[in-house]
Each structure stands twice: as C-alpha cells, then as structure tokens.
Amino acid sequence: MDYQSLQIEISDGIATIWMNRPDRHNAFDETLIAELDDAFRALDDDARIRIIVLGGRGKSFSAGADLNWMRRAAGYTVEENLRDARALAAMLRSIDRAQKPTIARIHGAALGGGTGLACACNIAIATTEASFATTEVKFGIVPATIGPYVVRAIGERNAYRCFLTAERFDANEARRIGMVHDVCAPEAIDGRVHAVASSLLAGGPTAQGAAKQLIRSLVHRAVDEIVIEETAQCIANLRATPEAREGIAAFLEKRQPSWLDA
Ligand code: COA
C-alpha cells in the first residue's frame, strides 16, 4: 500500500494508520479522505490484521476538514459538492463498518472532523493535552457527516452543547461526556493503546466482529420481543462456530485458544 498522506505500521496483528500531513495538522482533503477509506477497507480485509489503530503524526490528531478544500468546494457545482461530501461520509462509514476493533489514539487537537474520527472508532484513548470541539458553526457550516457518530457517542443532550457552542474542551471533559474511554499522560499513550490492543487480541476475532454487529443492531431499539428473539438467535448461532468451540475448550482445558498461537 503506497499512500501520499498516510503511513501504515504493522506489528503483531496490530495495524496503525498514521495520518501524515503534520504541516496541516492532519486536516483532511480529497487525498487523505480517499486514502483513509482505502486503508480501513484494505486492513479490515487483511487476514494478518486483528486491530486497527488510527493516530496522527505531528502536533495534532486531526484538525478536521481542510478549510482550503472546503473553500474550493464552495465554488463547485451542487453535483461536485455532493460527490465530495459523499466521499467524506463514505470514509467515516468504512471506519464504522470495519469488522475488526478500531482504536483512535488521540493527542493534540482533534477538531471538527478530527472529533468525528475519534467517535467513529470503537475505542478512543486521549492524552491529557488533547482538545476536542465541533467547531463547524464557527465557519457557518454544521458537523453533518460526522454527526451520526458524534451523537451516537455523546448523546443528544451533550450534542446540543457541543454542536451549538463549538466550545473547545479537554480530554477529561471528553471522557465525562462519553467521547473518549481513557485519558493518560502524553508519554503513556502508546503503552495505553498497546494495553487495550492486547486485551482485544485475547478475544476471538469472529466473536468481536459479531459483537460489533450486535451493538449496531441494538442501538436505539426498544427491548421488545423481536430484539429478545434476535439476541437468542445470535448466541445460538455463535455457540456452534469453530471459534466458540475452541475458545470454550481452551478455557476448560486451561490452555490458550488457538488464535493466540503465533
Ligand atoms: N484546514 C486547513 N488548514 C489548517 C487547518 C484546517 N482545518 N487547521 C490548521 N490549518 C493550517 C493553518 O491554516 C496553518 O497554516 P499556515 O502555516 O499556512 O498558516 C497551519 O495549519 C498551522 O496552524 P496554526 O493555526 O498556525 O497552528 P496552531 O498550533 O496555532 O493551531 C489548530 C492548530 C489545529 C488548533 C488550529 O489551526 C485550528 O484551530 N484549526 C482549525 C481546526 C478546525 O476548526 N477544524 C474544523 C474545520 S470544519
């Protein structure tokens, strides 16, 4: 994989995607959007990879949409503008739909679309000096394509404040409202990401894919008879998979499951 605005590192089943436009604080233009979309899909399809981490080179995680790109887009036709916006929405969906667990490794600024990337990943870990905001209304726009992921993470009530005030807030506030899971000192971030990745590696890969699908299917649904039946069918189907047989047998036989054998 040869990318202009990304670097990919692969080690022990963990792929780290580094956004690499440090002079622009990893703001995303057409190239970075297309490359992120491609990288998430390719790594999700790569059998060597179990976990995908997203981080940023330089001072920031991501300063969101590239405002130069936004300015250019304002001069486009409606059709061209839509094509661009759909590419951004599709990139976020590719992150969200990945079968494999995803972790956002956040340091420095995570603004606008950067906040969106944090929310589109399954797990978000930030340093104490990270900052967040949905700044869009300051530019006369709205956090539209990132909206579904941010609202899903922080809920409607927090979204009103966040989207309407565009206030910047720190990592502890981000944790309080459910945007990030864990906050650590800047020098501890790679250790913390690795510790979470290690917990993820211990889980069954098929089970984790199914768990992600399960969560998606349950969001915002009342616990009615249909949901109860679907969850019963879900576990009944999974109990018989080779992975579940192996995982349960490994526990009972006091040994590691086969997916941990390198
Ligand atoms: N799009 C395009 N360029 C951006 C950018 C963005 N989203 N964010 C930063 N840059 C550029 C700056 O214009 C500047 O360019 P220059 O060197 O040609 O002047 C360069 O990156 C460095 O930014 P600067 O503001 O000087 O650095 P800083 O360390 O003081 O602040 C940020 C960094 C990210 C906090 C600040 O640039 C910022 O708030 N950016 C806007 C982020 C945002 O609101 N994004 C959402 C857009 S919808």
Tab-separated table of C-alpha atoms and ligand atoms in Angstrom:
chain	number	residue	atom	x	y	z
A	1	MET	CA	0.000	0.000	0.000
A	2	ASP	CA	1.540	3.241	-1.132
A	3	TYR	CA	-0.074	6.351	0.272
A	4	GLN	CA	0.724	10.029	-0.030
A	5	SER	CA	-0.851	11.243	3.234
A	6	LEU	CA	-0.769	8.096	5.382
A	7	GLN	CA	1.841	5.831	6.890
A	8	ILE	CA	0.929	2.303	7.896
A	9	GLU	CA	2.780	0.296	10.509
A	10	ILE	CA	2.021	-3.357	11.114
A	11	SER	CA	3.257	-5.281	14.121
A	12	ASP	CA	1.924	-8.420	15.835
A	13	GLY	CA	-1.525	-8.238	14.251
A	14	ILE	CA	-1.948	-4.533	15.059
A	15	ALA	CA	-2.056	-2.081	12.147
A	16	THR	CA	-1.507	1.573	12.941
A	17	ILE	CA	-2.653	4.098	10.376
A	18	TRP	CA	-0.825	7.400	10.831
A	19	MET	CA	-2.370	10.441	9.191
A	20	ASN	CA	0.664	12.221	7.871
A	21	ARG	CA	0.018	15.857	6.935
A	22	PRO	CA	1.671	17.367	10.008
A	23	ASP	CA	2.091	20.852	8.493
A	24	ARG	CA	-1.742	20.982	8.109
A	25	HIS	CA	-2.385	19.307	11.496
A	26	ASN	CA	-3.669	16.281	9.535
A	27	ALA	CA	-6.618	18.235	8.167
A	28	PHE	CA	-8.263	16.093	5.539
A	29	ASP	CA	-8.566	16.929	1.875
A	30	GLU	CA	-9.675	14.671	-1.030
A	31	THR	CA	-6.453	12.659	-0.903
A	32	LEU	CA	-6.449	11.970	2.818
A	33	ILE	CA	-10.153	11.098	2.742
A	34	ALA	CA	-9.718	8.646	-0.153
A	35	GLU	CA	-6.633	7.105	1.434
A	36	LEU	CA	-8.246	6.659	4.845
A	37	ASP	CA	-11.225	4.990	3.191
A	38	ASP	CA	-8.948	2.684	1.228
A	39	ALA	CA	-6.678	1.873	4.183
A	40	PHE	CA	-9.518	0.966	6.561
A	41	ARG	CA	-11.105	-1.316	3.957
A	42	ALA	CA	-7.823	-2.958	2.962
A	43	LEU	CA	-6.667	-3.577	6.538
A	44	ASP	CA	-10.100	-4.865	7.510
A	45	ASP	CA	-9.807	-7.415	4.675
A	46	ASP	CA	-6.225	-8.373	5.541
A	47	ALA	CA	-6.165	-11.677	7.419
A	48	ARG	CA	-2.879	-10.787	9.177
A	49	ILE	CA	-4.519	-7.833	10.950
A	50	ARG	CA	-6.643	-8.113	14.111
A	51	ILE	CA	-6.824	-4.495	15.290
A	52	ILE	CA	-6.671	-1.118	13.549
A	53	VAL	CA	-5.308	1.940	15.384
A	54	LEU	CA	-5.694	5.465	13.970
A	55	GLY	CA	-3.252	8.188	15.005
A	56	GLY	CA	-1.765	11.420	13.703
A	57	ARG	CA	1.817	12.480	13.032
A	58	GLY	CA	2.980	15.862	14.320
A	59	LYS	CA	1.332	18.117	16.891
A	60	SER	CA	-2.300	17.100	16.299
A	61	PHE	CA	-4.505	14.078	15.817
A	62	SER	CA	-6.529	15.905	13.164
A	63	ALA	CA	-7.728	19.469	12.557
A	64	GLY	CA	-10.748	18.077	10.688
A	65	ALA	CA	-11.780	19.061	7.209
A	66	ASP	CA	-9.183	21.037	5.312
A	67	LEU	CA	-10.629	24.543	5.139
A	68	ASN	CA	-8.804	25.207	1.840
A	69	TRP	CA	-10.565	22.183	0.386
A	70	MET	CA	-13.854	23.463	1.839
A	71	ARG	CA	-13.270	26.862	0.239
A	72	ARG	CA	-12.552	25.284	-3.135
A	73	ALA	CA	-15.639	23.103	-2.799
A	74	ALA	CA	-17.825	26.181	-2.281
A	75	GLY	CA	-17.134	27.072	-5.915
A	76	TYR	CA	-18.106	23.619	-7.189
A	77	THR	CA	-21.414	22.730	-8.755
A	78	VAL	CA	-24.034	21.171	-6.486
A	79	GLU	CA	-23.218	17.763	-8.007
A	80	GLU	CA	-19.464	18.132	-7.443
A	81	ASN	CA	-20.049	19.326	-3.897
A	82	LEU	CA	-22.244	16.334	-3.173
A	83	ARG	CA	-19.671	13.941	-4.606
A	84	ASP	CA	-17.046	15.379	-2.235
A	85	ALA	CA	-19.328	15.266	0.800
A	86	ARG	CA	-20.314	11.673	-0.017
A	87	ALA	CA	-16.657	10.667	-0.150
A	88	LEU	CA	-16.169	12.017	3.384
A	89	ALA	CA	-19.332	10.292	4.622
A	90	ALA	CA	-18.219	7.033	2.965
A	91	MET	CA	-14.791	7.213	4.625
A	92	LEU	CA	-16.403	7.568	8.066
A	93	ARG	CA	-18.720	4.666	7.263
A	94	SER	CA	-15.741	2.491	6.272
A	95	ILE	CA	-14.230	3.130	9.709
A	96	ASP	CA	-17.542	2.472	11.425
A	97	ARG	CA	-18.302	-0.688	9.453
A	98	ALA	CA	-14.898	-2.319	9.946
A	99	GLN	CA	-15.338	-5.850	11.278
A	100	LYS	CA	-12.178	-5.506	13.311
A	101	PRO	CA	-11.868	-3.490	16.516
A	102	THR	CA	-10.659	0.069	15.922
A	103	ILE	CA	-8.871	2.395	18.348
A	104	ALA	CA	-8.388	6.158	17.989
A	105	ARG	CA	-5.061	7.301	19.502
A	106	ILE	CA	-5.639	10.981	20.172
A	107	HIS	CA	-3.036	13.590	21.027
A	108	GLY	CA	-3.181	17.338	20.437
A	109	ALA	CA	-6.089	18.832	18.541
A	110	ALA	CA	-8.999	16.646	17.433
A	111	LEU	CA	-11.264	19.301	15.969
A	112	GLY	CA	-14.276	19.127	13.671
A	113	GLY	CA	-13.793	16.005	11.584
A	114	GLY	CA	-10.971	15.042	13.988
A	115	THR	CA	-13.585	14.737	16.734
A	116	GLY	CA	-15.651	12.757	14.215
A	117	LEU	CA	-12.813	10.309	13.564
A	118	ALA	CA	-12.438	9.793	17.322
A	119	CYS	CA	-16.149	8.950	17.601
A	120	ALA	CA	-16.211	6.709	14.505
A	121	CYS	CA	-13.573	4.403	16.051
A	122	ASN	CA	-14.784	1.824	18.586
A	123	ILE	CA	-12.438	2.856	21.377
A	124	ALA	CA	-10.883	6.288	21.917
A	125	ILE	CA	-7.827	6.937	24.078
A	126	ALA	CA	-6.605	10.513	24.529
A	127	THR	CA	-3.730	12.282	26.189
A	128	THR	CA	-4.311	14.927	28.853
A	129	GLU	CA	-3.287	17.631	26.373
A	130	ALA	CA	-5.749	16.584	23.668
A	131	SER	CA	-8.517	19.024	22.790
A	132	PHE	CA	-11.850	18.468	21.135
A	133	ALA	CA	-14.575	20.590	19.542
A	134	THR	CA	-17.132	20.502	16.800
A	135	THR	CA	-16.119	23.928	15.515
A	136	GLU	CA	-18.259	23.863	12.359
A	137	VAL	CA	-20.823	26.536	13.291
A	138	LYS	CA	-17.945	28.993	13.682
A	139	PHE	CA	-17.390	28.577	9.957
A	140	GLY	CA	-21.056	28.786	9.105
A	141	ILE	CA	-21.403	25.051	8.491
A	142	VAL	CA	-22.557	22.064	10.578
A	143	PRO	CA	-20.940	18.805	11.727
A	144	ALA	CA	-23.101	16.888	9.282
A	145	THR	CA	-21.218	13.807	8.075
A	146	ILE	CA	-19.608	13.270	11.483
A	147	GLY	CA	-22.936	13.965	13.214
A	148	PRO	CA	-24.201	10.372	13.423
A	149	TYR	CA	-21.002	9.161	15.085
A	150	VAL	CA	-20.653	12.079	17.496
A	151	VAL	CA	-24.320	11.992	18.579
A	152	ARG	CA	-24.104	8.221	18.990
A	153	ALA	CA	-21.056	8.655	21.252
A	154	ILE	CA	-22.162	11.546	23.448
A	155	GLY	CA	-25.967	11.516	23.156
A	156	GLU	CA	-28.443	14.188	22.161
A	157	ARG	CA	-28.095	16.369	25.266
A	158	ASN	CA	-24.324	16.740	25.052
A	159	ALA	CA	-24.547	17.157	21.271
A	160	TYR	CA	-26.664	20.305	21.640
A	161	ARG	CA	-23.977	21.997	23.681
A	162	CYS	CA	-21.133	20.691	21.576
A	163	PHE	CA	-22.610	21.476	18.143
A	164	LEU	CA	-24.157	24.841	19.096
A	165	THR	CA	-21.379	26.409	21.156
A	166	ALA	CA	-18.411	24.942	19.228
A	167	GLU	CA	-16.544	25.239	22.561
A	168	ARG	CA	-13.197	23.543	22.885
A	169	PHE	CA	-12.901	21.050	25.721
A	170	ASP	CA	-10.186	18.865	27.120
A	171	ALA	CA	-9.768	15.119	27.318
A	172	ASN	CA	-11.268	14.796	30.799
A	173	GLU	CA	-14.421	16.541	29.639
A	174	ALA	CA	-14.407	14.321	26.534
A	175	ARG	CA	-14.282	11.306	28.844
A	176	ARG	CA	-17.058	12.682	31.030
A	177	ILE	CA	-19.428	13.003	28.072
A	178	GLY	CA	-18.518	9.595	26.647
A	179	MET	CA	-16.432	10.729	23.697
A	180	VAL	CA	-13.260	9.016	24.888
A	181	HIS	CA	-12.796	5.970	27.074
A	182	ASP	CA	-9.456	6.631	28.623
A	183	VAL	CA	-7.148	9.600	29.319
A	184	CYS	CA	-3.436	9.330	30.029
A	185	ALA	CA	-0.231	11.372	30.121
A	186	PRO	CA	1.209	12.094	26.657
A	187	GLU	CA	4.198	9.821	27.249
A	188	ALA	CA	1.915	6.969	28.308
A	189	ILE	CA	-0.346	6.909	25.245
A	190	ASP	CA	1.395	4.222	23.226
A	191	GLY	CA	1.571	1.954	26.285
A	192	ARG	CA	-2.128	2.522	26.949
A	193	VAL	CA	-3.092	1.834	23.342
A	194	HIS	CA	-0.969	-1.308	23.413
A	195	ALA	CA	-2.599	-2.496	26.643
A	196	VAL	CA	-6.078	-2.113	25.121
A	197	ALA	CA	-4.898	-3.763	21.896
A	198	SER	CA	-3.549	-6.686	23.972
A	199	SER	CA	-6.956	-7.125	25.622
A	200	LEU	CA	-8.507	-7.098	22.162
A	201	LEU	CA	-6.033	-9.673	20.838
A	202	ALA	CA	-7.127	-12.082	23.584
A	203	GLY	CA	-10.715	-12.097	22.288
A	204	GLY	CA	-11.970	-14.307	19.478
A	205	PRO	CA	-11.854	-12.417	16.156
A	206	THR	CA	-15.145	-13.790	14.840
A	207	ALA	CA	-16.791	-13.095	18.190
A	208	GLN	CA	-15.550	-9.494	18.139
A	209	GLY	CA	-16.943	-8.964	14.637
A	210	ALA	CA	-20.256	-10.429	15.816
A	211	ALA	CA	-20.190	-8.260	18.969
A	212	LYS	CA	-19.798	-5.140	16.825
A	213	GLN	CA	-22.708	-6.205	14.659
A	214	LEU	CA	-24.763	-6.968	17.762
A	215	ILE	CA	-24.165	-3.492	19.203
A	216	ARG	CA	-25.125	-1.876	15.884
A	217	SER	CA	-28.312	-3.911	15.690
A	218	LEU	CA	-29.326	-2.931	19.246
A	219	VAL	CA	-28.672	0.809	19.215
A	220	HIS	CA	-31.816	2.860	19.806
A	221	ARG	CA	-34.142	-0.123	19.793
A	222	ALA	CA	-36.672	-0.922	22.473
A	223	VAL	CA	-36.138	-4.305	24.153
A	224	ASP	CA	-39.181	-5.876	22.532
A	225	GLU	CA	-39.926	-9.494	21.609
A	226	ILE	CA	-38.111	-9.137	18.280
A	227	VAL	CA	-34.905	-7.917	19.927
A	228	ILE	CA	-35.071	-10.689	22.525
A	229	GLU	CA	-35.502	-13.323	19.810
A	230	GLU	CA	-32.660	-11.841	17.717
A	231	THR	CA	-30.247	-11.927	20.656
A	232	ALA	CA	-31.193	-15.563	21.382
A	233	GLN	CA	-30.572	-16.466	17.738
A	234	CYS	CA	-27.295	-14.555	17.743
A	235	ILE	CA	-25.813	-16.512	20.654
A	236	ALA	CA	-27.299	-19.807	19.455
A	237	ASN	CA	-25.573	-19.341	16.077
A	238	LEU	CA	-22.256	-18.315	17.588
A	239	ARG	CA	-22.053	-21.101	20.171
A	240	ALA	CA	-21.563	-23.621	17.381
A	241	THR	CA	-18.808	-21.777	15.488
A	242	PRO	CA	-15.325	-23.343	15.434
A	243	GLU	CA	-14.045	-20.265	17.240
A	244	ALA	CA	-16.520	-20.618	20.118
A	245	ARG	CA	-15.863	-24.369	20.421
A	246	GLU	CA	-12.134	-23.648	20.543
A	247	GLY	CA	-12.463	-20.733	22.997
A	248	ILE	CA	-14.629	-22.676	25.436
A	249	ALA	CA	-12.489	-25.816	25.150
A	250	ALA	CA	-9.307	-23.788	25.718
A	251	PHE	CA	-10.702	-22.330	28.937
A	252	LEU	CA	-11.850	-25.697	30.254
A	253	GLU	CA	-8.560	-27.351	29.288
A	254	LYS	CA	-6.559	-24.497	30.884
A	255	ARG	CA	-4.718	-23.579	27.689
A	256	GLN	CA	-4.572	-20.648	25.281
A	257	PRO	CA	-7.073	-20.538	22.425
A	258	SER	CA	-5.545	-21.255	19.020
A	259	TRP	CA	-5.901	-17.642	17.812
A	260	LEU	CA	-3.212	-16.660	20.314
A	261	ASP	CA	-0.705	-19.128	18.836
A	262	ALA	CA	1.596	-17.053	16.662
B	1	COA	N1	-7.678	23.246	7.331
B	1	COA	C1	-6.663	23.785	6.646
B	1	COA	N2	-5.546	24.249	7.217
B	1	COA	C2	-5.469	24.143	8.549
B	1	COA	C3	-6.480	23.574	9.317
B	1	COA	C4	-7.644	23.111	8.659
B	1	COA	N3	-8.659	22.537	9.303
B	1	COA	N4	-6.114	23.604	10.626
B	1	COA	C5	-4.894	24.185	10.640
B	1	COA	N5	-4.509	24.501	9.385
B	1	COA	C6	-3.282	25.159	8.960
B	1	COA	C7	-3.267	26.630	9.379
B	1	COA	O1	-4.011	27.415	8.465
B	1	COA	C8	-1.797	26.941	9.338
B	1	COA	O2	-1.407	27.152	8.006
B	1	COA	P1	-0.202	28.191	7.644
B	1	COA	O3	1.026	27.543	8.242
B	1	COA	O4	-0.220	28.208	6.162
B	1	COA	O5	-0.569	29.479	8.303
B	1	COA	C9	-1.157	25.607	9.801
B	1	COA	O6	-2.162	24.605	9.630
B	1	COA	C10	-0.772	25.670	11.259
B	1	COA	O7	-1.910	26.065	12.003
B	1	COA	P2	-1.856	27.137	13.191
B	1	COA	O8	-3.260	27.600	13.466
B	1	COA	O9	-0.842	28.186	12.887
B	1	COA	O10	-1.286	26.189	14.360
B	1	COA	P3	-1.650	26.192	15.904
B	1	COA	O11	-0.753	25.176	16.526
B	1	COA	O12	-1.675	27.573	16.460
B	1	COA	O13	-3.176	25.651	15.974
B	1	COA	C11	-5.040	24.225	15.434
B	1	COA	C12	-3.509	24.395	15.468
B	1	COA	C13	-5.336	22.894	14.767
B	1	COA	C14	-5.565	24.224	16.876
B	1	COA	C15	-5.674	25.420	14.682
B	1	COA	O14	-5.024	25.550	13.423
B	1	COA	C16	-7.149	25.291	14.414
B	1	COA	O15	-7.954	25.579	15.274
B	1	COA	N6	-7.536	24.864	13.189
B	1	COA	C17	-8.936	24.764	12.779
B	1	COA	C18	-9.466	23.395	13.171
B	1	COA	C19	-10.954	23.282	12.919
B	1	COA	O16	-11.738	24.008	13.492
B	1	COA	N7	-11.318	22.333	12.057
B	1	COA	C20	-12.700	22.058	11.697
B	1	COA	C21	-12.962	22.534	10.324
B	1	COA	S1	-14.648	22.267	9.877
